[in-house]
Amino acid sequence: MLGIIVILIALALLIYLAYRGISLLILTPALATFAVVASLEGRVLASYTQIFMGSTADFIALYFPVFLLGAVFGKLMEDSGSAEALANGIIAKLGTARAILAVVMSCAVMTYGGVSLFVVAFAVYPIAAALFRQADIPKKLIPASIALGAFTFTMTALPGTPAIQNAIPMPYFGTSPFAAPGLGVITALVMFTLGMLWLQHRARKMAHEGYGDHEDKDFVPDKDLRERSACEGFDLMELPAEEKSKDKPSFAIAALPLVLVIAVNLLFTFILIPRMDTAYLAQPLYGDTSIEKVRGIWSVIAALVISLVLLIALNWKRLPSLKQTLDNGANASLLPIFNTASLVGFGSVIASLGAFLLIRDGVVGIGGENPLISLAIGVNILAGMTGSASGGMSIALATLGDTYLQMAQTYGINPELLHRVTAVATGGLDTLPHNGAVITLLAITGLTHKQAYFDLAITAMLIPFISLIVLITLGTLFGSF
């Protein structure tokens, strides 16, 4: 009983102190050490060097290329003016009459193509504000519209997305970025449809309010906001460093790198890598692994590298400070991956404690003979507690990934279904008010939680949770497809 209380206290302190702005790089080892000492298990130094640092290092070794390439890709899209050109193009095609749809789709296209949600929010908001003002739609719906397009179905449900939420489950379950594609598409359609219905309903209900009396100013992140948001996949301190290109590319040129990300990802996953001779991976020199463990990561790396080269080639003259842009993007990847990796290390130390066995048995037993239910609940709760989709998922898989894979094999569940449920489950409670992306989005739009959080929570928390129920139901009845 003492051990369980200690674990709960450590998690509670992690939530509170992280929200107060204390770095996870300090919090996670400190609280992991507290848990070891307070539980009277006493292996402090070994728990730190062998378990915490070992798990942290393993996560960085595996996922650093994805964080690095994703951050650089997003920075290039922003500084070249491609992100703004895409948003302008989509919004211009859909027009003022479909302002909400235009904002949602512009965000969705970019995030599905691999652009950081922060870059998307910065690029889309000024255009969305002008569009909503012209259409006289309440400004308080802008955060919910951006969140629907950038925080939900393109990050967790659509197959092939290079988002880190779709990449993390791959080595644990031996899957690819296109795991359970049919179920992923159906889940994405549910999120998109319900989200649009809600936003349109709210726009009609609040039509008498109009856009509102708002002064739309340029957003400059303060120190506190930068610290809170860094764990969400991009370092805000890098965003305003370089002036965007005034010579914007055409819509086609801006969109081509995004299309290439998905196309190359698909090509490597199902055609090129399966034809390679990868038997050498079983050698100790290469980690004594198999192609199933690394295929997904290889595909994402290849897709992002090739798309980066094309993006630079197409926008060479629009990137006079290319070295600075690359440096900023690379630097922006460091804090997010170290924060997420340190959460994995914290989770591994917690999992090593004797009391965790009781918690594990309680969690995995929630769904009875259907491990999909307990997996979804566990990931959702951890994502909400840490305020991070990737962090919550990483802790859940680091502590229980092997257990769920064994249960899936016992009950005949395809690992691809585990992958998709895990990814979608991260997109629910992670959108609680303390989430870094939520705080940042509201700051960018100049709105408060009181003004805009209700609709944002409906589109980015409640509706994804409903979609998760649909996914689990279909997966249970028909299996993975």
Short mmCIF file of C-alpha atoms in Angstrom, two decimals:
data_model
loop_
_atom_site.label_atom_id
_atom_site.label_comp_id
_atom_site.label_asym_id
_atom_site.label_seq_id
_atom_site.Cartn_x
_atom_site.Cartn_y
_atom_site.Cartn_z
CA MET A 1 0.00 0.00 0.00
CA LEU A 2 2.87 2.37 0.82
CA GLY A 3 4.38 1.84 -2.62
CA ILE A 4 1.12 2.70 -4.39
CA ILE A 5 0.74 5.90 -2.35
CA VAL A 6 4.31 6.89 -3.19
CA ILE A 7 3.73 6.37 -6.92
CA LEU A 8 0.54 8.45 -6.83
CA ILE A 9 2.30 11.24 -4.92
CA ALA A 10 5.16 11.24 -7.46
CA LEU A 11 2.69 11.53 -10.35
CA ALA A 12 0.73 14.27 -8.58
CA LEU A 13 3.92 16.25 -7.96
CA LEU A 14 4.92 15.79 -11.60
CA ILE A 15 1.61 17.30 -12.78
CA TYR A 16 1.65 20.21 -10.33
CA LEU A 17 5.31 21.19 -10.62
CA ALA A 18 5.39 20.83 -14.41
CA TYR A 19 2.37 23.12 -14.62
CA ARG A 20 4.21 25.60 -12.41
CA GLY A 21 6.90 25.76 -15.07
CA ILE A 22 9.69 23.64 -13.55
CA SER A 23 11.73 21.87 -16.23
CA LEU A 24 10.97 18.20 -16.79
CA LEU A 25 14.70 17.61 -17.12
CA ILE A 26 14.96 18.39 -13.40
CA LEU A 27 11.60 17.08 -12.25
CA THR A 28 11.67 13.58 -13.71
CA PRO A 29 14.95 12.32 -12.22
CA ALA A 30 14.23 14.06 -8.92
CA LEU A 31 10.76 12.53 -8.59
CA ALA A 32 11.96 9.14 -9.79
CA THR A 33 14.59 9.24 -7.03
CA PHE A 34 11.94 10.32 -4.53
CA ALA A 35 9.78 7.33 -5.52
CA VAL A 36 12.66 4.88 -5.06
CA VAL A 37 13.65 6.29 -1.66
CA ALA A 38 10.13 6.74 -0.30
CA SER A 39 9.08 3.23 -1.34
CA LEU A 40 12.01 1.91 0.78
CA GLU A 41 13.46 -0.04 -2.14
CA GLY A 42 16.73 1.85 -1.77
CA ARG A 43 18.51 1.25 -5.09
CA VAL A 44 18.89 4.96 -5.82
CA LEU A 45 22.05 5.22 -7.91
CA ALA A 46 21.34 2.04 -9.85
CA SER A 47 17.80 3.17 -10.56
CA TYR A 48 19.12 6.46 -11.91
CA THR A 49 22.05 5.29 -14.03
CA GLN A 50 20.75 1.90 -15.18
CA ILE A 51 17.00 2.39 -15.43
CA PHE A 52 16.24 6.10 -15.78
CA MET A 53 19.18 7.01 -17.98
CA GLY A 54 19.05 3.73 -19.87
CA SER A 55 15.40 4.20 -20.88
CA THR A 56 15.94 7.89 -21.62
CA ALA A 57 18.92 7.14 -23.84
CA ASP A 58 17.08 4.34 -25.67
CA PHE A 59 14.19 6.67 -26.49
CA ILE A 60 16.51 9.40 -27.79
CA ALA A 61 18.49 6.91 -29.86
CA LEU A 62 15.33 5.63 -31.51
CA TYR A 63 13.27 8.78 -32.05
CA PHE A 64 15.75 11.63 -32.31
CA PRO A 65 15.77 11.59 -36.14
CA VAL A 66 11.99 11.99 -36.20
CA PHE A 67 12.04 14.93 -33.77
CA LEU A 68 15.00 16.54 -35.55
CA LEU A 69 13.71 16.19 -39.10
CA GLY A 70 10.18 17.19 -38.11
CA ALA A 71 11.36 20.38 -36.42
CA VAL A 72 13.64 21.33 -39.33
CA PHE A 73 10.86 20.60 -41.84
CA GLY A 74 8.43 22.82 -39.96
CA LYS A 75 10.96 25.64 -39.69
CA LEU A 76 11.71 25.49 -43.42
CA MET A 77 7.99 25.54 -44.23
CA GLU A 78 7.58 28.63 -42.08
CA ASP A 79 10.64 30.62 -43.14
CA SER A 80 10.13 29.92 -46.84
CA GLY A 81 6.58 31.24 -46.64
CA SER A 82 5.20 27.85 -47.70
CA ALA A 83 3.02 27.43 -44.62
CA GLU A 84 1.41 30.82 -45.15
CA ALA A 85 1.01 30.18 -48.89
CA LEU A 86 -0.80 26.91 -48.19
CA ALA A 87 -3.13 28.52 -45.67
CA ASN A 88 -3.86 31.41 -48.01
CA GLY A 89 -4.49 29.07 -50.93
CA ILE A 90 -6.92 26.77 -49.13
CA ILE A 91 -8.80 29.62 -47.51
CA ALA A 92 -9.03 31.52 -50.81
CA LYS A 93 -10.47 28.46 -52.57
CA LEU A 94 -13.12 27.82 -49.92
CA GLY A 95 -13.98 31.47 -49.33
CA THR A 96 -15.63 33.47 -46.58
CA ALA A 97 -18.89 31.50 -46.76
CA ARG A 98 -17.03 28.42 -45.53
CA ALA A 99 -14.64 30.16 -43.17
CA ILE A 100 -14.62 27.48 -40.46
CA LEU A 101 -14.07 24.67 -42.98
CA ALA A 102 -11.29 26.69 -44.63
CA VAL A 103 -9.41 27.10 -41.35
CA VAL A 104 -9.86 23.46 -40.36
CA MET A 105 -8.70 22.17 -43.76
CA SER A 106 -5.68 24.46 -43.98
CA CYS A 107 -4.52 23.21 -40.57
CA ALA A 108 -5.28 19.58 -41.45
CA VAL A 109 -3.35 19.61 -44.73
CA MET A 110 -0.22 21.00 -43.12
CA THR A 111 -0.17 18.82 -40.02
CA TYR A 112 -0.87 15.68 -42.04
CA GLY A 113 2.09 16.62 -44.22
CA GLY A 114 4.39 16.82 -41.20
CA VAL A 115 4.35 20.50 -40.25
CA SER A 116 4.48 21.19 -36.51
CA LEU A 117 1.16 22.22 -35.01
CA PHE A 118 2.83 25.34 -33.60
CA VAL A 119 4.05 26.43 -37.01
CA VAL A 120 0.54 25.82 -38.34
CA ALA A 121 -1.07 27.88 -35.60
CA PHE A 122 1.30 30.80 -36.21
CA ALA A 123 0.74 30.64 -39.98
CA VAL A 124 -3.04 30.19 -39.96
CA TYR A 125 -4.18 32.45 -37.13
CA PRO A 126 -3.67 35.87 -38.81
CA ILE A 127 -5.52 34.66 -41.90
CA ALA A 128 -8.25 33.03 -39.81
CA ALA A 129 -8.75 36.24 -37.81
CA ALA A 130 -9.23 38.28 -40.97
CA LEU A 131 -11.55 35.65 -42.45
CA PHE A 132 -13.69 35.31 -39.32
CA ARG A 133 -13.91 39.08 -38.99
CA GLN A 134 -15.06 39.38 -42.59
CA ALA A 135 -17.61 36.58 -42.16
CA ASP A 136 -18.64 38.02 -38.74
CA ILE A 137 -18.11 34.69 -36.99
CA PRO A 138 -17.25 34.88 -33.27
CA LYS A 139 -13.50 34.99 -32.76
CA LYS A 140 -13.82 32.64 -29.80
CA LEU A 141 -14.33 29.77 -32.30
CA ILE A 142 -10.91 30.24 -33.94
CA PRO A 143 -8.97 28.18 -31.35
CA ALA A 144 -11.46 25.31 -31.64
CA SER A 145 -11.27 25.44 -35.45
CA ILE A 146 -7.46 25.37 -35.44
CA ALA A 147 -7.45 22.61 -32.82
CA LEU A 148 -9.83 20.44 -34.85
CA GLY A 149 -7.58 20.66 -37.89
CA ALA A 150 -4.20 20.52 -36.15
CA PHE A 151 -4.62 18.61 -32.86
CA THR A 152 -6.92 15.72 -33.74
CA PHE A 153 -7.43 13.40 -36.71
CA THR A 154 -4.30 14.32 -38.68
CA MET A 155 -2.06 13.71 -35.67
CA THR A 156 -3.51 10.44 -34.38
CA ALA A 157 -6.00 8.77 -36.71
CA LEU A 158 -5.07 9.23 -40.37
CA PRO A 159 -2.72 6.48 -41.54
CA GLY A 160 0.70 7.61 -42.73
CA THR A 161 0.96 10.81 -40.73
CA PRO A 162 4.59 11.49 -39.69
CA ALA A 163 3.41 12.94 -36.36
CA ILE A 164 5.33 11.65 -33.36
CA GLN A 165 2.07 10.31 -31.91
CA ASN A 166 1.91 7.93 -34.87
CA ALA A 167 5.62 7.07 -34.72
CA ILE A 168 6.10 6.15 -31.07
CA PRO A 169 3.97 2.94 -31.08
CA MET A 170 5.78 1.43 -34.08
CA PRO A 171 8.82 -0.16 -32.38
CA TYR A 172 6.70 -1.45 -29.51
CA PHE A 173 4.20 -3.25 -31.73
CA GLY A 174 6.28 -3.84 -34.86
CA THR A 175 3.93 -1.75 -36.98
CA SER A 176 4.19 0.92 -39.67
CA PRO A 177 2.83 4.49 -39.97
CA PHE A 178 -0.09 3.02 -41.94
CA ALA A 179 -1.30 0.70 -39.17
CA ALA A 180 -5.01 -0.19 -39.40
CA PRO A 181 -5.62 2.21 -42.31
CA GLY A 182 -9.33 1.55 -42.74
CA LEU A 183 -10.10 2.03 -39.07
CA GLY A 184 -7.88 5.10 -39.02
CA VAL A 185 -9.74 6.73 -41.88
CA ILE A 186 -13.14 5.95 -40.34
CA THR A 187 -12.03 7.36 -36.98
CA ALA A 188 -10.68 10.48 -38.68
CA LEU A 189 -13.97 10.99 -40.52
CA VAL A 190 -15.89 10.70 -37.25
CA MET A 191 -13.66 13.33 -35.62
CA PHE A 192 -13.85 15.67 -38.59
CA THR A 193 -17.60 15.32 -39.12
CA LEU A 194 -18.61 15.71 -35.49
CA GLY A 195 -16.17 18.56 -35.03
CA MET A 196 -17.50 20.45 -38.03
CA LEU A 197 -21.10 19.86 -36.97
CA TRP A 198 -20.32 21.26 -33.53
CA LEU A 199 -18.50 24.33 -34.84
CA GLN A 200 -21.23 25.10 -37.38
CA HIS A 201 -23.87 24.68 -34.67
CA ARG A 202 -22.02 27.04 -32.35
CA ALA A 203 -21.50 29.59 -35.13
CA ARG A 204 -25.25 29.67 -35.81
CA LYS A 205 -26.12 29.82 -32.11
CA MET A 206 -23.74 32.74 -31.49
CA ALA A 207 -24.39 34.55 -34.77
CA HIS A 208 -25.83 37.54 -32.91
CA GLU A 209 -22.48 38.11 -31.17
CA GLY A 210 -20.56 38.63 -34.41
CA TYR A 211 -16.76 38.62 -34.44
CA GLY A 212 -16.65 40.67 -31.26
CA ASP A 213 -14.66 43.69 -30.20
CA HIS A 214 -11.14 42.30 -30.46
CA GLU A 215 -7.86 43.96 -31.28
CA ASP A 216 -5.80 41.41 -33.20
CA LYS A 217 -2.13 41.94 -32.35
CA ASP A 218 1.02 40.15 -33.38
CA PHE A 219 1.87 37.47 -30.85
CA VAL A 220 5.27 37.38 -29.12
CA PRO A 221 5.70 34.46 -26.69
CA ASP A 222 6.86 35.29 -23.18
CA LYS A 223 9.37 33.23 -21.23
CA ASP A 224 6.82 31.29 -19.20
CA LEU A 225 4.86 30.27 -22.28
CA ARG A 226 8.00 29.14 -24.08
CA GLU A 227 8.90 26.87 -21.20
CA ARG A 228 5.45 25.32 -20.93
CA SER A 229 5.07 24.72 -24.64
CA ALA A 230 8.48 23.28 -25.41
CA CYS A 231 7.46 19.77 -24.40
CA GLU A 232 4.79 19.65 -27.10
CA GLY A 233 7.07 19.12 -30.09
CA PHE A 234 8.48 22.56 -30.90
CA ASP A 235 10.47 25.21 -29.11
CA LEU A 236 8.65 28.53 -29.32
CA MET A 237 11.88 30.41 -28.73
CA GLU A 238 12.89 29.53 -32.27
CA LEU A 239 9.73 30.67 -34.03
CA PRO A 240 10.28 34.43 -34.29
CA ALA A 241 14.03 34.17 -34.89
CA GLU A 242 13.93 34.58 -38.67
CA GLU A 243 11.78 36.83 -40.80
CA LYS A 244 9.56 34.92 -43.21
CA SER A 245 10.14 35.19 -46.92
CA LYS A 246 8.12 37.97 -48.54
CA ASP A 247 8.26 36.13 -51.87
CA LYS A 248 5.71 33.40 -51.21
CA PRO A 249 5.77 30.21 -53.31
CA SER A 250 2.75 29.16 -55.34
CA PHE A 251 0.19 26.86 -53.75
CA ALA A 252 1.42 23.89 -55.81
CA ILE A 253 5.07 24.40 -54.83
CA ALA A 254 4.13 24.84 -51.17
CA ALA A 255 2.02 21.68 -51.19
CA LEU A 256 4.44 19.41 -53.06
CA PRO A 257 6.77 18.64 -50.10
CA LEU A 258 3.76 17.69 -47.96
CA VAL A 259 2.45 15.33 -50.63
CA LEU A 260 5.91 13.84 -50.98
CA VAL A 261 6.12 13.08 -47.24
CA ILE A 262 3.09 10.79 -47.43
CA ALA A 263 3.98 9.32 -50.85
CA VAL A 264 7.59 8.43 -49.91
CA ASN A 265 6.43 7.11 -46.55
CA LEU A 266 4.03 4.80 -48.36
CA LEU A 267 6.66 3.77 -50.93
CA PHE A 268 9.28 2.82 -48.35
CA THR A 269 6.82 1.10 -46.01
CA PHE A 270 5.20 -1.26 -48.49
CA ILE A 271 7.54 -1.52 -51.50
CA LEU A 272 11.19 -0.62 -50.96
CA ILE A 273 11.92 -1.80 -47.40
CA PRO A 274 10.12 -5.18 -47.78
CA ARG A 275 12.37 -5.88 -50.77
CA MET A 276 15.58 -5.17 -48.86
CA ASP A 277 17.74 -7.90 -47.39
CA THR A 278 17.63 -6.99 -43.71
CA ALA A 279 18.73 -10.26 -42.12
CA TYR A 280 21.84 -8.47 -40.84
CA LEU A 281 19.69 -6.65 -38.29
CA ALA A 282 19.77 -9.80 -36.15
CA GLN A 283 23.49 -9.30 -35.56
CA PRO A 284 24.53 -7.79 -32.19
CA LEU A 285 26.28 -4.99 -34.08
CA TYR A 286 22.88 -3.74 -35.28
CA GLY A 287 21.04 -4.20 -32.02
CA ASP A 288 19.85 -7.79 -32.45
CA THR A 289 16.54 -6.56 -33.82
CA SER A 290 14.24 -7.21 -36.78
CA ILE A 291 12.92 -5.16 -39.67
CA GLU A 292 9.45 -5.06 -38.04
CA LYS A 293 10.91 -3.03 -35.18
CA VAL A 294 12.52 -0.37 -37.37
CA ARG A 295 10.57 -0.36 -40.64
CA GLY A 296 8.23 2.40 -39.55
CA ILE A 297 11.01 4.66 -38.26
CA TRP A 298 13.06 4.09 -41.42
CA SER A 299 10.09 5.02 -43.59
CA VAL A 300 9.41 8.26 -41.72
CA ILE A 301 13.09 9.23 -41.78
CA ALA A 302 13.34 8.60 -45.53
CA ALA A 303 10.14 10.53 -46.23
CA LEU A 304 11.20 13.57 -44.23
CA VAL A 305 14.77 13.65 -45.59
CA ILE A 306 13.67 13.48 -49.23
CA SER A 307 10.93 16.06 -48.65
CA LEU A 308 13.41 18.36 -46.89
CA VAL A 309 15.76 18.24 -49.86
CA LEU A 310 12.90 19.06 -52.24
CA LEU A 311 11.64 21.84 -49.98
CA ILE A 312 15.05 23.49 -49.93
CA ALA A 313 15.51 23.08 -53.69
CA LEU A 314 12.11 24.60 -54.48
CA ASN A 315 12.63 27.55 -52.13
CA TRP A 316 16.37 28.16 -52.41
CA LYS A 317 15.99 31.87 -53.20
CA ARG A 318 13.35 32.30 -50.51
CA LEU A 319 15.76 31.05 -47.84
CA PRO A 320 18.64 33.54 -47.80
CA SER A 321 19.42 32.53 -44.21
CA LEU A 322 19.22 28.79 -44.84
CA LYS A 323 21.97 27.98 -42.34
CA GLN A 324 20.18 29.93 -39.62
CA THR A 325 16.87 28.28 -40.45
CA LEU A 326 18.43 24.81 -40.28
CA ASP A 327 20.19 25.68 -37.03
CA ASN A 328 16.99 27.01 -35.48
CA GLY A 329 15.03 23.95 -36.53
CA ALA A 330 17.70 21.58 -35.20
CA ASN A 331 17.96 23.45 -31.90
CA ALA A 332 14.19 23.44 -31.58
CA SER A 333 14.14 19.64 -31.61
CA LEU A 334 16.40 19.19 -28.59
CA LEU A 335 14.26 20.28 -25.66
CA PRO A 336 11.10 18.46 -26.83
CA ILE A 337 12.83 15.10 -27.28
CA PHE A 338 14.76 15.37 -24.02
CA ASN A 339 11.56 16.28 -22.17
CA THR A 340 9.66 13.34 -23.66
CA ALA A 341 12.58 10.95 -23.14
CA SER A 342 12.90 12.00 -19.51
CA LEU A 343 9.22 11.15 -19.02
CA VAL A 344 10.00 7.69 -20.42
CA GLY A 345 12.86 7.36 -17.94
CA PHE A 346 10.55 8.40 -15.10
CA GLY A 347 7.98 5.82 -16.20
CA SER A 348 10.60 3.08 -16.36
CA VAL A 349 11.73 3.76 -12.78
CA ILE A 350 8.13 3.72 -11.58
CA ALA A 351 7.59 0.43 -13.43
CA SER A 352 10.60 -1.08 -11.65
CA LEU A 353 9.04 -0.60 -8.22
CA GLY A 354 7.37 -3.56 -6.60
CA ALA A 355 4.08 -1.72 -6.04
CA PHE A 356 3.71 -1.06 -9.77
CA LEU A 357 2.80 -4.70 -10.31
CA LEU A 358 -0.44 -4.08 -8.40
CA ILE A 359 -1.17 -0.97 -10.47
CA ARG A 360 -0.36 -2.83 -13.70
CA ASP A 361 -2.68 -5.70 -12.83
CA GLY A 362 -5.44 -3.25 -11.94
CA VAL A 363 -5.05 -1.24 -15.16
CA VAL A 364 -4.84 -4.18 -17.58
CA GLY A 365 -7.83 -5.82 -15.91
CA ILE A 366 -10.17 -2.89 -16.56
CA GLY A 367 -11.36 -4.15 -19.93
CA GLY A 368 -11.68 -7.79 -18.97
CA GLU A 369 -10.67 -9.88 -21.97
CA ASN A 370 -10.47 -6.81 -24.22
CA PRO A 371 -7.07 -5.15 -23.68
CA LEU A 372 -8.04 -2.35 -26.08
CA ILE A 373 -10.23 -0.80 -23.40
CA SER A 374 -7.60 -0.68 -20.66
CA LEU A 375 -4.95 0.44 -23.17
CA ALA A 376 -7.13 3.36 -24.25
CA ILE A 377 -7.96 4.37 -20.69
CA GLY A 378 -4.38 4.10 -19.47
CA VAL A 379 -2.91 6.15 -22.33
CA ASN A 380 -5.65 8.78 -22.03
CA ILE A 381 -5.15 9.22 -18.30
CA LEU A 382 -1.36 9.46 -18.57
CA ALA A 383 -1.60 11.93 -21.45
CA GLY A 384 -3.93 14.06 -19.35
CA MET A 385 -1.75 13.85 -16.26
CA THR A 386 1.44 14.83 -18.08
CA GLY A 387 -0.29 17.38 -20.31
CA SER A 388 1.48 15.78 -23.25
CA ALA A 389 0.20 13.29 -25.82
CA SER A 390 3.66 11.98 -26.66
CA GLY A 391 4.77 11.97 -23.02
CA GLY A 392 1.70 10.10 -21.76
CA MET A 393 1.93 7.58 -24.59
CA SER A 394 5.64 7.05 -23.97
CA ILE A 395 5.15 6.33 -20.26
CA ALA A 396 2.28 3.94 -21.00
CA LEU A 397 4.22 1.99 -23.63
CA ALA A 398 7.49 1.99 -21.67
CA THR A 399 5.72 0.45 -18.68
CA LEU A 400 2.99 -1.67 -20.28
CA GLY A 401 3.80 -2.00 -23.98
CA ASP A 402 5.11 -5.56 -23.75
CA THR A 403 2.20 -6.57 -21.52
CA TYR A 404 -0.38 -5.34 -24.02
CA LEU A 405 1.43 -6.99 -26.92
CA GLN A 406 1.37 -10.32 -25.08
CA MET A 407 -2.32 -9.87 -24.28
CA ALA A 408 -3.04 -9.06 -27.92
CA GLN A 409 -1.30 -12.26 -29.00
CA THR A 410 -3.28 -14.22 -26.41
CA TYR A 411 -6.63 -12.86 -27.59
CA GLY A 412 -5.80 -12.81 -31.29
CA ILE A 413 -5.70 -9.01 -31.66
CA ASN A 414 -3.67 -7.56 -34.51
CA PRO A 415 -0.82 -5.32 -33.24
CA GLU A 416 -1.88 -2.74 -35.85
CA LEU A 417 -5.10 -2.28 -33.91
CA LEU A 418 -3.09 -1.72 -30.72
CA HIS A 419 -1.07 0.92 -32.56
CA ARG A 420 -4.10 2.84 -33.82
CA VAL A 421 -5.93 2.70 -30.46
CA THR A 422 -2.80 3.93 -28.67
CA ALA A 423 -2.32 6.83 -31.08
CA VAL A 424 -5.96 7.95 -31.00
CA ALA A 425 -6.11 7.59 -27.20
CA THR A 426 -3.42 10.26 -26.84
CA GLY A 427 -5.76 12.82 -28.38
CA GLY A 428 -8.29 13.06 -25.56
CA LEU A 429 -7.39 14.14 -22.05
CA ASP A 430 -4.08 15.58 -23.26
CA THR A 431 -6.15 18.67 -24.17
CA LEU A 432 -6.90 19.54 -20.54
CA PRO A 433 -6.37 23.23 -19.65
CA HIS A 434 -2.74 22.78 -18.55
CA ASN A 435 -1.66 21.32 -21.90
CA GLY A 436 1.16 23.32 -23.53
CA ALA A 437 -0.49 23.34 -26.95
CA VAL A 438 -3.74 24.65 -25.48
CA ILE A 439 -1.97 27.41 -23.56
CA THR A 440 0.03 28.39 -26.64
CA LEU A 441 -2.94 28.41 -29.00
CA LEU A 442 -4.97 30.63 -26.70
CA ALA A 443 -2.00 32.98 -26.31
CA ILE A 444 -1.52 33.19 -30.08
CA THR A 445 -5.18 34.06 -30.61
CA GLY A 446 -5.25 36.52 -27.71
CA LEU A 447 -8.11 34.72 -25.97
CA THR A 448 -8.54 33.31 -22.46
CA HIS A 449 -9.59 29.88 -21.28
CA LYS A 450 -12.88 31.41 -20.17
CA GLN A 451 -13.58 32.75 -23.65
CA ALA A 452 -12.55 29.86 -25.86
CA TYR A 453 -11.69 26.69 -23.94
CA PHE A 454 -15.21 25.20 -23.90
CA ASP A 455 -15.45 24.81 -27.68
CA LEU A 456 -11.78 23.81 -27.92
CA ALA A 457 -12.39 21.04 -25.36
CA ILE A 458 -15.40 19.76 -27.30
CA THR A 459 -13.53 19.52 -30.62
CA ALA A 460 -10.15 18.35 -29.32
CA MET A 461 -11.09 16.29 -26.24
CA LEU A 462 -14.72 15.10 -26.14
CA ILE A 463 -15.11 14.34 -29.86
CA PRO A 464 -11.78 12.44 -30.09
CA PHE A 465 -12.92 10.43 -27.06
CA ILE A 466 -16.18 9.56 -28.85
CA SER A 467 -14.15 8.62 -31.91
CA LEU A 468 -11.96 6.39 -29.75
CA ILE A 469 -15.06 4.51 -28.58
CA VAL A 470 -16.10 4.03 -32.21
CA LEU A 471 -12.60 2.76 -33.06
CA ILE A 472 -12.53 0.25 -30.20
CA THR A 473 -16.04 -0.97 -31.02
CA LEU A 474 -15.26 -1.51 -34.71
CA GLY A 475 -11.88 -3.06 -33.91
CA THR A 476 -13.45 -5.46 -31.42
CA LEU A 477 -16.20 -6.51 -33.84
CA PHE A 478 -14.27 -6.68 -37.11
CA GLY A 479 -10.59 -6.73 -36.15
CA SER A 480 -7.95 -4.59 -37.85
CA PHE A 481 -8.47 -3.44 -41.42
#
